[in-house]
Coordinates of C-alpha atoms (C1' of nucleotides) in Angstrom, one line a residue:
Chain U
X15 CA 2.3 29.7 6.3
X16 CA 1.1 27.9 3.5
X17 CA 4.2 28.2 1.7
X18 CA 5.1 24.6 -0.4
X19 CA 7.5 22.8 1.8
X20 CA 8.0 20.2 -0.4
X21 CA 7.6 21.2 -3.6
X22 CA 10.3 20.0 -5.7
X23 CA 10.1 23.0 -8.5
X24 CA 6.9 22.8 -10.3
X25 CA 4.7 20.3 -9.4
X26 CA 1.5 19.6 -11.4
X27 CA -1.8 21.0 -10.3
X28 CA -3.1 17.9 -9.0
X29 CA -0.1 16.9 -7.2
X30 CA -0.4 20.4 -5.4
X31 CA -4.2 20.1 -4.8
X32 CA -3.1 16.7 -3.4
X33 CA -0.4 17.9 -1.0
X34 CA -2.6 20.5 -0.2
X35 CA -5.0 18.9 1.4
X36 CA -2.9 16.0 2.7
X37 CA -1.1 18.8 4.6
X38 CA -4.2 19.8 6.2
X39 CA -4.7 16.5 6.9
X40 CA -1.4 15.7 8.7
X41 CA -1.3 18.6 10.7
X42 CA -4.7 17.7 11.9
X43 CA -6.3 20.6 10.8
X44 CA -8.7 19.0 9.1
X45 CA -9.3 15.6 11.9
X46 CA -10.7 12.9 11.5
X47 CA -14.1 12.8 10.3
X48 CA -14.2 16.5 8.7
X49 CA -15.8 17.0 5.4
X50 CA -13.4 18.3 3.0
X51 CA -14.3 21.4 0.5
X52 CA -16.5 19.5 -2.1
X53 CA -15.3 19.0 -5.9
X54 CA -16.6 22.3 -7.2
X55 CA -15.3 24.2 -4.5
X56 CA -12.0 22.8 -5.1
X57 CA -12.4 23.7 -8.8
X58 CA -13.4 27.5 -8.0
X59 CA -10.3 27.3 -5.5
X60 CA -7.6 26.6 -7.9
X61 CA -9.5 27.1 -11.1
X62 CA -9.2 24.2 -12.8
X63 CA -11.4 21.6 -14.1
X64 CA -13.3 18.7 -11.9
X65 CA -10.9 16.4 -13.7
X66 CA -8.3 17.4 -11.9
X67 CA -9.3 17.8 -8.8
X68 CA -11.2 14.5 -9.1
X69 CA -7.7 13.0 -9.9
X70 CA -6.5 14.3 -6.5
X71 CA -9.3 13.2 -4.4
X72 CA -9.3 9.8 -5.9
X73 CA -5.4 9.3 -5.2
X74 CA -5.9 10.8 -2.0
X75 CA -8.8 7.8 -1.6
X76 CA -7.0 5.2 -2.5
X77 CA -4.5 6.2 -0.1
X78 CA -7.0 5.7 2.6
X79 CA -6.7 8.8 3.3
X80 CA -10.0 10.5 2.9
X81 CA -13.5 8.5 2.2
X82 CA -15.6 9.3 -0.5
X83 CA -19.5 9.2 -0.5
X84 CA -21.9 10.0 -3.2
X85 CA -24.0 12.9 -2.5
X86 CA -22.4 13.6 0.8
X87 CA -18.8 14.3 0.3
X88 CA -15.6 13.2 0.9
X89 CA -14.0 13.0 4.9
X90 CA -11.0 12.6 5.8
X91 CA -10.6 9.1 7.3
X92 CA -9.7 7.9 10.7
X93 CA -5.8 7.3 10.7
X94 CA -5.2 3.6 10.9
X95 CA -1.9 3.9 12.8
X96 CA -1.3 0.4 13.2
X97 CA -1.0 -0.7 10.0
X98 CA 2.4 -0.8 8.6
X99 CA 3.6 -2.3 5.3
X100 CA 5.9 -5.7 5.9
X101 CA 8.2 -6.7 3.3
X102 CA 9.4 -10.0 3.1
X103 CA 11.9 -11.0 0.6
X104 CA 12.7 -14.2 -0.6
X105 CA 15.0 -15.7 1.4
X106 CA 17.7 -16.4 -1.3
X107 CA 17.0 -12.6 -2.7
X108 CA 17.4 -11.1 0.9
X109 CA 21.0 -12.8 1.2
X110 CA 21.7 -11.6 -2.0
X111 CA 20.9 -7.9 -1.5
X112 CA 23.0 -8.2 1.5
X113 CA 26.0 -9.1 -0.7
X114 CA 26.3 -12.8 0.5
X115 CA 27.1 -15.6 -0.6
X116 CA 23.5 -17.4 -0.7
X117 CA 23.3 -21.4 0.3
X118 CA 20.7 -23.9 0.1
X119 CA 20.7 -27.4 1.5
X120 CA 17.7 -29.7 1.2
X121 CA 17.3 -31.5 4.6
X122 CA 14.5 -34.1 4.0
X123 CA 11.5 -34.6 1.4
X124 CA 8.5 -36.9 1.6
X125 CA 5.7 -37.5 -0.2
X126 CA 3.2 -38.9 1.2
X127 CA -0.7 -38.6 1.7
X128 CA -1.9 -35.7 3.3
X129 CA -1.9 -36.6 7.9
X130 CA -4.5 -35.1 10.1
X131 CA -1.7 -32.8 11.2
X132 CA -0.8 -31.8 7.5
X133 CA -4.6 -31.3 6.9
X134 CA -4.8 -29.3 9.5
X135 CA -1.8 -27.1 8.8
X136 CA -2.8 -26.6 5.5
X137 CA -6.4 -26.0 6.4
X138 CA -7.6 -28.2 4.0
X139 CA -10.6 -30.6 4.1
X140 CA -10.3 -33.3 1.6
X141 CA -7.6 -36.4 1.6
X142 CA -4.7 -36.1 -0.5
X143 CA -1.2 -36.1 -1.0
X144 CA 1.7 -33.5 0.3
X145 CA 4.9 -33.2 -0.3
X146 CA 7.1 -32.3 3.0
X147 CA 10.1 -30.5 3.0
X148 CA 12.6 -29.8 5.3
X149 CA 15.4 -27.3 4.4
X150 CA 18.4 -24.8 5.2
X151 CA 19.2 -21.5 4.2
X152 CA 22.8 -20.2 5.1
X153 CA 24.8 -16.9 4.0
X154 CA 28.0 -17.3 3.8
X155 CA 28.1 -20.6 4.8
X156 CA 26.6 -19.7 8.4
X157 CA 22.8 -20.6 8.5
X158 CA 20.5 -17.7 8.1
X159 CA 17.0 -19.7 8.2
X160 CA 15.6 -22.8 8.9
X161 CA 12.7 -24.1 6.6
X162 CA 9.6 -26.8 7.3
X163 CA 7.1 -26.3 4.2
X164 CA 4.2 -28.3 3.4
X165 CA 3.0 -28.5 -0.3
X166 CA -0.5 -29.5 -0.9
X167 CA -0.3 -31.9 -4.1
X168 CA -3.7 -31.1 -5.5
X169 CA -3.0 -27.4 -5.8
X170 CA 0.5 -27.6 -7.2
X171 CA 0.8 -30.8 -8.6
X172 CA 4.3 -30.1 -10.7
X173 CA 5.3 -29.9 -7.3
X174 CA 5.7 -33.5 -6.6
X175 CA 8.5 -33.9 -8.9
X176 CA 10.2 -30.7 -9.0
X177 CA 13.7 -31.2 -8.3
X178 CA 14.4 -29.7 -4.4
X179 CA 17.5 -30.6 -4.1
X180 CA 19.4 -27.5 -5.8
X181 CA 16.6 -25.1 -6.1
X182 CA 14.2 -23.8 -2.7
X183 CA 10.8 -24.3 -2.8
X184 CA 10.1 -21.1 -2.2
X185 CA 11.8 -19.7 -5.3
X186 CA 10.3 -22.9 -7.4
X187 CA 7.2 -22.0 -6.0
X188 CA 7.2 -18.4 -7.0
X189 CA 8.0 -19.4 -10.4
X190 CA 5.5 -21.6 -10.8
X191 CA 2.6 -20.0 -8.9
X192 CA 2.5 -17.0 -10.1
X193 CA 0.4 -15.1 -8.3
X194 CA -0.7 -15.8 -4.4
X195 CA -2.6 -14.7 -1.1
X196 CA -0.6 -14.9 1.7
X197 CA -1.1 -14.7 5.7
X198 CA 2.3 -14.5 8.3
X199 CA 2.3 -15.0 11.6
X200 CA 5.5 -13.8 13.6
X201 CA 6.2 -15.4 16.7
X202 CA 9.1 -15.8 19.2
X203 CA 10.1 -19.4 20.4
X204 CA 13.9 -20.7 22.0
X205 CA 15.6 -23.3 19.6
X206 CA 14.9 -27.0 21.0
X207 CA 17.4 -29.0 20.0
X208 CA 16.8 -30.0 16.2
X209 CA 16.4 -26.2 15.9
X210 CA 19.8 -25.1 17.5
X211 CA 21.1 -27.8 15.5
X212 CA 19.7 -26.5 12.6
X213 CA 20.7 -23.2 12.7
X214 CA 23.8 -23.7 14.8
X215 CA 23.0 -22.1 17.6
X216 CA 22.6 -22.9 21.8
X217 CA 19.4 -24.6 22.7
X218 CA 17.2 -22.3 24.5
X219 CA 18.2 -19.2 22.5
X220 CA 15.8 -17.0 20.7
X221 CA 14.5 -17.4 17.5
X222 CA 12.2 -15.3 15.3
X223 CA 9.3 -17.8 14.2
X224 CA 7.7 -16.6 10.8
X225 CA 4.6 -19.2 9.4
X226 CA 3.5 -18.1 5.9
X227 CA 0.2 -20.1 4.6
X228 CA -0.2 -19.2 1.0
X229 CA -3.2 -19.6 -1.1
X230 CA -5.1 -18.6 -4.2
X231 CA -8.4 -18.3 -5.1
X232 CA -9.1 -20.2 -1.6
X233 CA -7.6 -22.6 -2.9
X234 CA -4.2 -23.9 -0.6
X235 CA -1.0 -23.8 -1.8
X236 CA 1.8 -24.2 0.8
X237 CA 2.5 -23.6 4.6
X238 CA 6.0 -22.8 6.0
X239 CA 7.8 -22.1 9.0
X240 CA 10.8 -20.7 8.9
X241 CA 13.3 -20.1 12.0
X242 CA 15.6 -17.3 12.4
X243 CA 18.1 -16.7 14.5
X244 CA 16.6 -14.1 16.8
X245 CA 19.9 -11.9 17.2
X246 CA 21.2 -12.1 13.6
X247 CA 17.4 -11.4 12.3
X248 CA 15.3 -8.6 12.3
X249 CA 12.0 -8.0 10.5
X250 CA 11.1 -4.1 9.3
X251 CA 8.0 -2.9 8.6
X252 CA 7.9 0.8 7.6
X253 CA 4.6 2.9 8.2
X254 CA 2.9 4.0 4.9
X255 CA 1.4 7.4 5.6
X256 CA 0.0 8.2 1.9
Chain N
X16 CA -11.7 -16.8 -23.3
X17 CA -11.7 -13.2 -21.9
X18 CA -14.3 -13.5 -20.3
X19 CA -14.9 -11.7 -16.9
X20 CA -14.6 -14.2 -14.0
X21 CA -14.4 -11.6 -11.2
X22 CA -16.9 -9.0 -12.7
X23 CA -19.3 -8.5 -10.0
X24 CA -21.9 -7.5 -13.0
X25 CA -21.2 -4.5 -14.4
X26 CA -17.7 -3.0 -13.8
X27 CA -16.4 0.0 -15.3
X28 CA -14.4 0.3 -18.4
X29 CA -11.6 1.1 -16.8
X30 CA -11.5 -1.4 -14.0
X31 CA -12.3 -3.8 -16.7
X32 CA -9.1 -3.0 -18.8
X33 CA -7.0 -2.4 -15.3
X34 CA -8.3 -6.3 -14.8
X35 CA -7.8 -8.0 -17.7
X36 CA -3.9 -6.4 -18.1
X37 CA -3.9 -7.3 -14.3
X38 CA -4.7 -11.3 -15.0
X39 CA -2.1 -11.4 -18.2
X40 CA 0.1 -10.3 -15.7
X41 CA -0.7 -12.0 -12.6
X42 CA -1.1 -15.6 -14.8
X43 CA 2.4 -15.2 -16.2
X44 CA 1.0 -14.5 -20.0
X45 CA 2.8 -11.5 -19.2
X46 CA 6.3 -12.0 -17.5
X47 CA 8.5 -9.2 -15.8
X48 CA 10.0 -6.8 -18.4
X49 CA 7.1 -7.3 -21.4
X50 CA 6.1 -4.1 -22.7
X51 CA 2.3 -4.1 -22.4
X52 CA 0.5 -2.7 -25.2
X53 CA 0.8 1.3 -25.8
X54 CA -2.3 3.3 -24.4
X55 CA -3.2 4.1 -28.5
X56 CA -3.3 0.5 -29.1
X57 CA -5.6 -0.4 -25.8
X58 CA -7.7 3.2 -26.9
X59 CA -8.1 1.0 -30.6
X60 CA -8.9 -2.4 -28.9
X61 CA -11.3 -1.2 -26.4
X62 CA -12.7 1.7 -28.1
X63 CA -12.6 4.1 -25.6
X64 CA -10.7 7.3 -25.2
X65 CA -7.3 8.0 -24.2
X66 CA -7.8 8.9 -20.5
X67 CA -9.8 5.7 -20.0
X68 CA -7.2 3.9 -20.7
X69 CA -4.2 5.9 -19.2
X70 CA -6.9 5.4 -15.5
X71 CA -6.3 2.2 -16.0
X72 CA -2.4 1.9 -16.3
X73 CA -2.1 4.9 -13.5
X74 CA -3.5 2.7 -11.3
X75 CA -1.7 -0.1 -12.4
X76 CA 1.8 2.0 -12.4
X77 CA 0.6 2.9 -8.8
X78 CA 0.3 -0.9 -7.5
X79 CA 4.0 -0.9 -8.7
X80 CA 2.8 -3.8 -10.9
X81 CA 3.8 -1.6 -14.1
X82 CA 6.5 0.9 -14.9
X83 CA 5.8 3.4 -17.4
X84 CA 8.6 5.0 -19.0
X85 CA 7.8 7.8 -21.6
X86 CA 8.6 7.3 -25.1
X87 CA 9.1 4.0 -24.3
X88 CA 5.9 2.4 -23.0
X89 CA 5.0 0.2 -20.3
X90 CA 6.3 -2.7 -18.8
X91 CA 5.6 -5.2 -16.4
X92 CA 7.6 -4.7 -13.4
X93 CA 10.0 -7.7 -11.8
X94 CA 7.6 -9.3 -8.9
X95 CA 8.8 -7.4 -6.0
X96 CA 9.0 -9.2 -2.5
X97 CA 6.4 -10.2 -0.9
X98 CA 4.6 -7.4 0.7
X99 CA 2.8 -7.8 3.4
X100 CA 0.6 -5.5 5.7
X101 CA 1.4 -5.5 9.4
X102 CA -1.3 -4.7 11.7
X103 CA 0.0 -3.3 15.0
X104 CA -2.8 -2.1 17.1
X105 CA -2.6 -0.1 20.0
X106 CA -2.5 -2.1 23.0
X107 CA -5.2 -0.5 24.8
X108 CA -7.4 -1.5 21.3
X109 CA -5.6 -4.8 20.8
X110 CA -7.1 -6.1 24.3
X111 CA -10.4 -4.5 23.9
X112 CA -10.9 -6.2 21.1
X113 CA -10.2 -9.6 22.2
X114 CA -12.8 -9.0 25.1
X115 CA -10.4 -8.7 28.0
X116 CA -9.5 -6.2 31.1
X117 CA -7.0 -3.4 30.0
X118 CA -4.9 -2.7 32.7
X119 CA -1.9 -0.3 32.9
X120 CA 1.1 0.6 35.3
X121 CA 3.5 3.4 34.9
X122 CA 6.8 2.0 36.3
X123 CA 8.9 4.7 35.7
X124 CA 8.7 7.8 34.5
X125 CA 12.0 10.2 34.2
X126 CA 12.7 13.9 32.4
X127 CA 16.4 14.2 31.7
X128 CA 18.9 15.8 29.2
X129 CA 19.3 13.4 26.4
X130 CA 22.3 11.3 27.2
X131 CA 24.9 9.7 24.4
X132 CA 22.8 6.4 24.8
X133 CA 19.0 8.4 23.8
X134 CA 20.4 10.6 21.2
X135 CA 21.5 7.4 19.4
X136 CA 18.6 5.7 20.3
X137 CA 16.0 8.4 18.8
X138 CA 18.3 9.1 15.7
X139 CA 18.8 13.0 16.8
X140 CA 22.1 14.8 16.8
X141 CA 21.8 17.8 18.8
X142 CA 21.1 18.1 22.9
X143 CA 17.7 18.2 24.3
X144 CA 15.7 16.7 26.6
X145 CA 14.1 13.5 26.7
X146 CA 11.1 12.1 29.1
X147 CA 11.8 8.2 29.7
X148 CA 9.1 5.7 30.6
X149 CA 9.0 2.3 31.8
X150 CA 5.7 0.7 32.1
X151 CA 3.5 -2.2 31.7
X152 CA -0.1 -3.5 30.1
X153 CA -1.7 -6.3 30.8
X154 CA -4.9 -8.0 29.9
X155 CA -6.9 -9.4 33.0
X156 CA -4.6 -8.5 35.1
X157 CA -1.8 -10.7 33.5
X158 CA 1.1 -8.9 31.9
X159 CA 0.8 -8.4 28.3
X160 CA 3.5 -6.6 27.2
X161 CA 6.4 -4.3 29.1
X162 CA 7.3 -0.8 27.5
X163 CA 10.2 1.2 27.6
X164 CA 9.8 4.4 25.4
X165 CA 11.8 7.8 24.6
X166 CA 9.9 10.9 24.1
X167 CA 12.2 13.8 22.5
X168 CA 11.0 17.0 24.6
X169 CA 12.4 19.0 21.7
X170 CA 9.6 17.6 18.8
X171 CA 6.7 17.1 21.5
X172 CA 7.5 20.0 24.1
X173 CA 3.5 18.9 26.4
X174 CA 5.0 15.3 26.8
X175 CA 6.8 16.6 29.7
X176 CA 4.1 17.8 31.7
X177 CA 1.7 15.1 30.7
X178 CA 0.4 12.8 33.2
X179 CA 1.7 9.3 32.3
X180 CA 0.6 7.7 35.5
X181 CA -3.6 6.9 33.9
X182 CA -2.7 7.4 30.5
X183 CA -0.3 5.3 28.0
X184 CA 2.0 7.4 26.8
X185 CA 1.1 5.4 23.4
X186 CA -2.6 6.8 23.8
X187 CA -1.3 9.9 24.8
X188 CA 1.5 10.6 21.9
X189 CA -2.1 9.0 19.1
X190 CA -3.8 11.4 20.7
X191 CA -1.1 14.7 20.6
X192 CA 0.8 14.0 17.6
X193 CA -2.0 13.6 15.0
X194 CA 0.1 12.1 11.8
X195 CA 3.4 10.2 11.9
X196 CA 5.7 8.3 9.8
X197 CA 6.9 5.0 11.6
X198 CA 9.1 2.1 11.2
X199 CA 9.0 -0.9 13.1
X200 CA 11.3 -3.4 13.6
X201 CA 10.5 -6.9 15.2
X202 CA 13.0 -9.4 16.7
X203 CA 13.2 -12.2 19.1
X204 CA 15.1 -12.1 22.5
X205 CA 14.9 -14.4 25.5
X206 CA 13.8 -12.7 28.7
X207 CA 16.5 -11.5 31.0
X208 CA 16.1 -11.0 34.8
X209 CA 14.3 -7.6 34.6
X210 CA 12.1 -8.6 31.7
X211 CA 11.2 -12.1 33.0
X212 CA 9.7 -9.6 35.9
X213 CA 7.9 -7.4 34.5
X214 CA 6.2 -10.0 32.3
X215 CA 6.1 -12.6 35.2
X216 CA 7.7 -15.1 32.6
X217 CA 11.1 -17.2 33.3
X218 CA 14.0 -16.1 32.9
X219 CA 15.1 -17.4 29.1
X220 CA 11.6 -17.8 28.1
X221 CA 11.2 -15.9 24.8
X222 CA 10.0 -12.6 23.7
X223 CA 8.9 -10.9 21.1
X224 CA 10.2 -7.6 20.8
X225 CA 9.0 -4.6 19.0
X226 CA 11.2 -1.6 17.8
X227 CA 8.6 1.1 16.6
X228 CA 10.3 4.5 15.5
X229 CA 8.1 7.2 15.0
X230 CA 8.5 10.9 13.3
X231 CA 6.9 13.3 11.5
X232 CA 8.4 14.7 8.4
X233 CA 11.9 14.3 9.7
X234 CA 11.5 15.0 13.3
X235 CA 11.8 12.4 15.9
X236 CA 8.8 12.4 17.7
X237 CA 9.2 9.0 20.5
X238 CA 11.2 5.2 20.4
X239 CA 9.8 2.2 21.8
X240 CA 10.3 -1.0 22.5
X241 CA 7.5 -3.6 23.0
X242 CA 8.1 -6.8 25.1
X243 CA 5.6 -9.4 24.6
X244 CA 6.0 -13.2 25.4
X245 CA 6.8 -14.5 22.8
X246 CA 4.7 -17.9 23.6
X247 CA 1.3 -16.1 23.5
X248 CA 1.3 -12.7 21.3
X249 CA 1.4 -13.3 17.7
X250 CA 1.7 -10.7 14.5
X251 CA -0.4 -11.3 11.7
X252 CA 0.6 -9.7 8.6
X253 CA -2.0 -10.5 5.1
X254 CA -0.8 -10.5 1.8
X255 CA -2.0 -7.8 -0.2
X256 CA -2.3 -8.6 -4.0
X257 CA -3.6 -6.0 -5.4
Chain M
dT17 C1' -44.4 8.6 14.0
dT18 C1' -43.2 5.8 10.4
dG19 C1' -42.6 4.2 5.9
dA20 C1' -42.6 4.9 0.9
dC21 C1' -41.7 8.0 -2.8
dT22 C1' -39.4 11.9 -5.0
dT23 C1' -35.8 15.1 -5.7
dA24 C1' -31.4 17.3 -5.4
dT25 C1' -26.7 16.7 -5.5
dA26 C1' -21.9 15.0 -5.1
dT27 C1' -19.3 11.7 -6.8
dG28 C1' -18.0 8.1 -10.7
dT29 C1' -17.0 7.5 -15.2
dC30 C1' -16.2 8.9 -19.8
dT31 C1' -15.1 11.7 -24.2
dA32 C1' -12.5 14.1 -27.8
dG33 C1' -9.7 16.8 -28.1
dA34 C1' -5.0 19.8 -26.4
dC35 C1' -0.2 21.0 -25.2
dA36 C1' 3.9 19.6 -22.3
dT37 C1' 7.8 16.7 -21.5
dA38 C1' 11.0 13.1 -21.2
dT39 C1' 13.6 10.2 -24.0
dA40 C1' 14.7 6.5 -27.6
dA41 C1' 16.1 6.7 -32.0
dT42 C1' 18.1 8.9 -35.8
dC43 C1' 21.0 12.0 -38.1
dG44 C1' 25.3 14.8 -38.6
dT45 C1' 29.6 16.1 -37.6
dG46 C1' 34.3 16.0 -35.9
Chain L
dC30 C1' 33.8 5.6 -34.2
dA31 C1' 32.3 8.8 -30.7
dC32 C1' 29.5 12.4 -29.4
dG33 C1' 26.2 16.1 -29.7
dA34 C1' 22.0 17.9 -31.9
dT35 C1' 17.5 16.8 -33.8
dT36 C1' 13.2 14.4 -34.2
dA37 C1' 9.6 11.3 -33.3
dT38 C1' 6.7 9.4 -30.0
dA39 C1' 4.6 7.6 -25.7
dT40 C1' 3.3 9.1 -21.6
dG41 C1' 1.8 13.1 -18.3
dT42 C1' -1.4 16.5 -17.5
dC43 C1' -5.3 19.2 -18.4
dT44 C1' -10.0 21.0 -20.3
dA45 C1' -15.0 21.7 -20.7
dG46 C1' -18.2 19.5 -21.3
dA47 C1' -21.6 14.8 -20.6
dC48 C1' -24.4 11.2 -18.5
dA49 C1' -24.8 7.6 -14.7
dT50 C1' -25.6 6.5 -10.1
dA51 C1' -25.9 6.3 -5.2
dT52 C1' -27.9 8.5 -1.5
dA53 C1' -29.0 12.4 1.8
dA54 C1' -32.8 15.0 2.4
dG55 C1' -37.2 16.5 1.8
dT56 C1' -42.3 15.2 0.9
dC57 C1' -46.3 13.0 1.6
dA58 C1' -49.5 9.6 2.9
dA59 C1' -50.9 5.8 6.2

DNA sequence: TTGACTTATATGTCTAGACATATAATCGTG
DNA sequence: CACGATTATATGTCTAGACATATAAGTCAA
């Protein structure tokens, strides 16, 4: 019954206390909501210290897993089903990793003071300048993603003469923002005709719409859109059980 | 200099020391492939014991933003793609929250010996049977999304007798299968003849589609596709920094 | 009954050690 | 020089304690 099903050979104490119970957990023995054995029963159990067993329960908490409350205990935590981990490369890396041959080619940049619309998209306040790009991504030579970014000057102000013809924004941006906040949105639209132009496609045929706004510290960095083809494209986001 | 600009006002030791290596990373000071400092020389500069410090790098080893290599030390790891988390709520949820009618309508609903087409489609190599189901949800009364789903009799044996016509099979399988594993994929298509009925959209309007996978520790448990137009459903995926 | 105070308790963090283990670096040997 | 054996060392895990702290539960007075 309880014998290890996935033990590799000899896994450590707390790696077994945490399988242990995350078993119980998966099988829905222990559902939703049901207090789990407290610290020092857990130490009598396997006759260890609270140190390791605390090292368990606190993995198993930061997994989301199971909730922790002083004085009360720890429960095991609803399962949030619906949340799934999304990975979105860099384009350029993403062509790469498929072996490809990557391509850039910069479209159109202005600079310009921020519009209502560009205030808007960026979902900032105060006047000032932007720096609009428009740009292609292909893979071997057959366009993979179509690109409208907005910069917002005052956050990244390098940015306004950064040199977009040979090198994306998004990979000059990742270099010289180091570390950001970021919100997608995935939609579906059909290419109008600068799109299917774009991307080379019919008008009126599917593409997968994906708007990043990026920010740090509230403060705004960037908005994209970026077109893909919607039959050559596919976004996968894998479940994260633990 | 160092001094604490996210303390809320009196943070641990260890969340202190997981910070500051955290901010040298995040600003750059500390680009992919540095060796941070050994846990002996963090135990010297903070002046706290070994596991203190080794609490602090776990964690950081676990946010992937270190690798520790023994004997060797640790070392900032390459920023990996953007990772985003992908809410996908149940449907039934999903319009509850946003304050409208639920409704629901089995279409179809058939028990059959896995074909050619279902094996391949649920990833399974040997014969068994299969439950397939059509149906539809909609949000004040308008269509909301159209589902066609596979259910493999051979990992969920009481979805055959279950009674799909009041209850979503979604609901149903949340509610039977207590833990899964799940990978989703999400594309763009343009609605063909049966899709732009069943989502009373036109024919060529856009959709966006929904692959979800789901099994449980190797066993295929149900496939789905999600149809939603692709004008008014939107996936929001946050940024998660840390 | 309700609200304020006290107490018990489970978790949160930390220490100063210990031995285990993987492996980079060094040393020998053919 | 190439390759295998040895050694040093950084991390991995663990212990048997300690005190801190949030809070559920009980106590008591208004």
């Amino acid at each position: 019954m309880s014998l290890a099903t996935d033990a590799a050979d000899k896994p450590t104490l707390y790696k077994r206390i945490r399988a242990d119970i995350e078993k119980r957990i998966l099988t829905g023995e222990w559902p939703p909501g049901h207090r789990i054995p407290f610290e020092h029963e857990l130490v009598a159990r396997y006759g260890c210290s609270r140190m390791t067993v605390n090292k368990a329960l606190s993995e198993l908490a930061q997994a989301d897993l199971i909730e922790r409350r002083r004085r009360a205990g720890s429960f095991v935590r609803r399962p949030q089903h619906q949340s799934a981990v999304l990975k979105i490369a860099d384009i350029r890396a993403e062509i790469s990793a498929l072996g490809r041959a990557y391509g850039y080619e910069l479209i159109s940049r202005k600079l310009r003071a921020a519009t209502t619309a560009d205030r808007d998209r960026l979902g900032v306040k105060k006047a000032g300048k932007v720096v609009a790009i428009t740009c292609r991504h292909s893979a071997d030579n057959v366009p993979f993603a179509a690109e409208d970014r907005l910069i917002d000057l005052s956050s990244v102000p390098d940015a306004a003469t950064a040199d977009f013809s040979r090198e994306p924004p998004g990979s000059w941006l990742l270099h010289h923002v180091p570390w950001t906040e970021a919100e997608h949105t995935i939609s579906a639209i059909v290419a109008d005709d600068r799109t299917a132009e774009a991307l080379d496609i019919a008008v009126g045929a599917p593409c997968l719409v994906i708007d990043r706004y990026t920010w740090r510290s509230a403060r705004t960095i960037t908005a994209v859109r970026l077109l893909y083809p919607g039959d050559s494209h596919r976004l996968v986001a894998r479940f994260k059980g633990g």
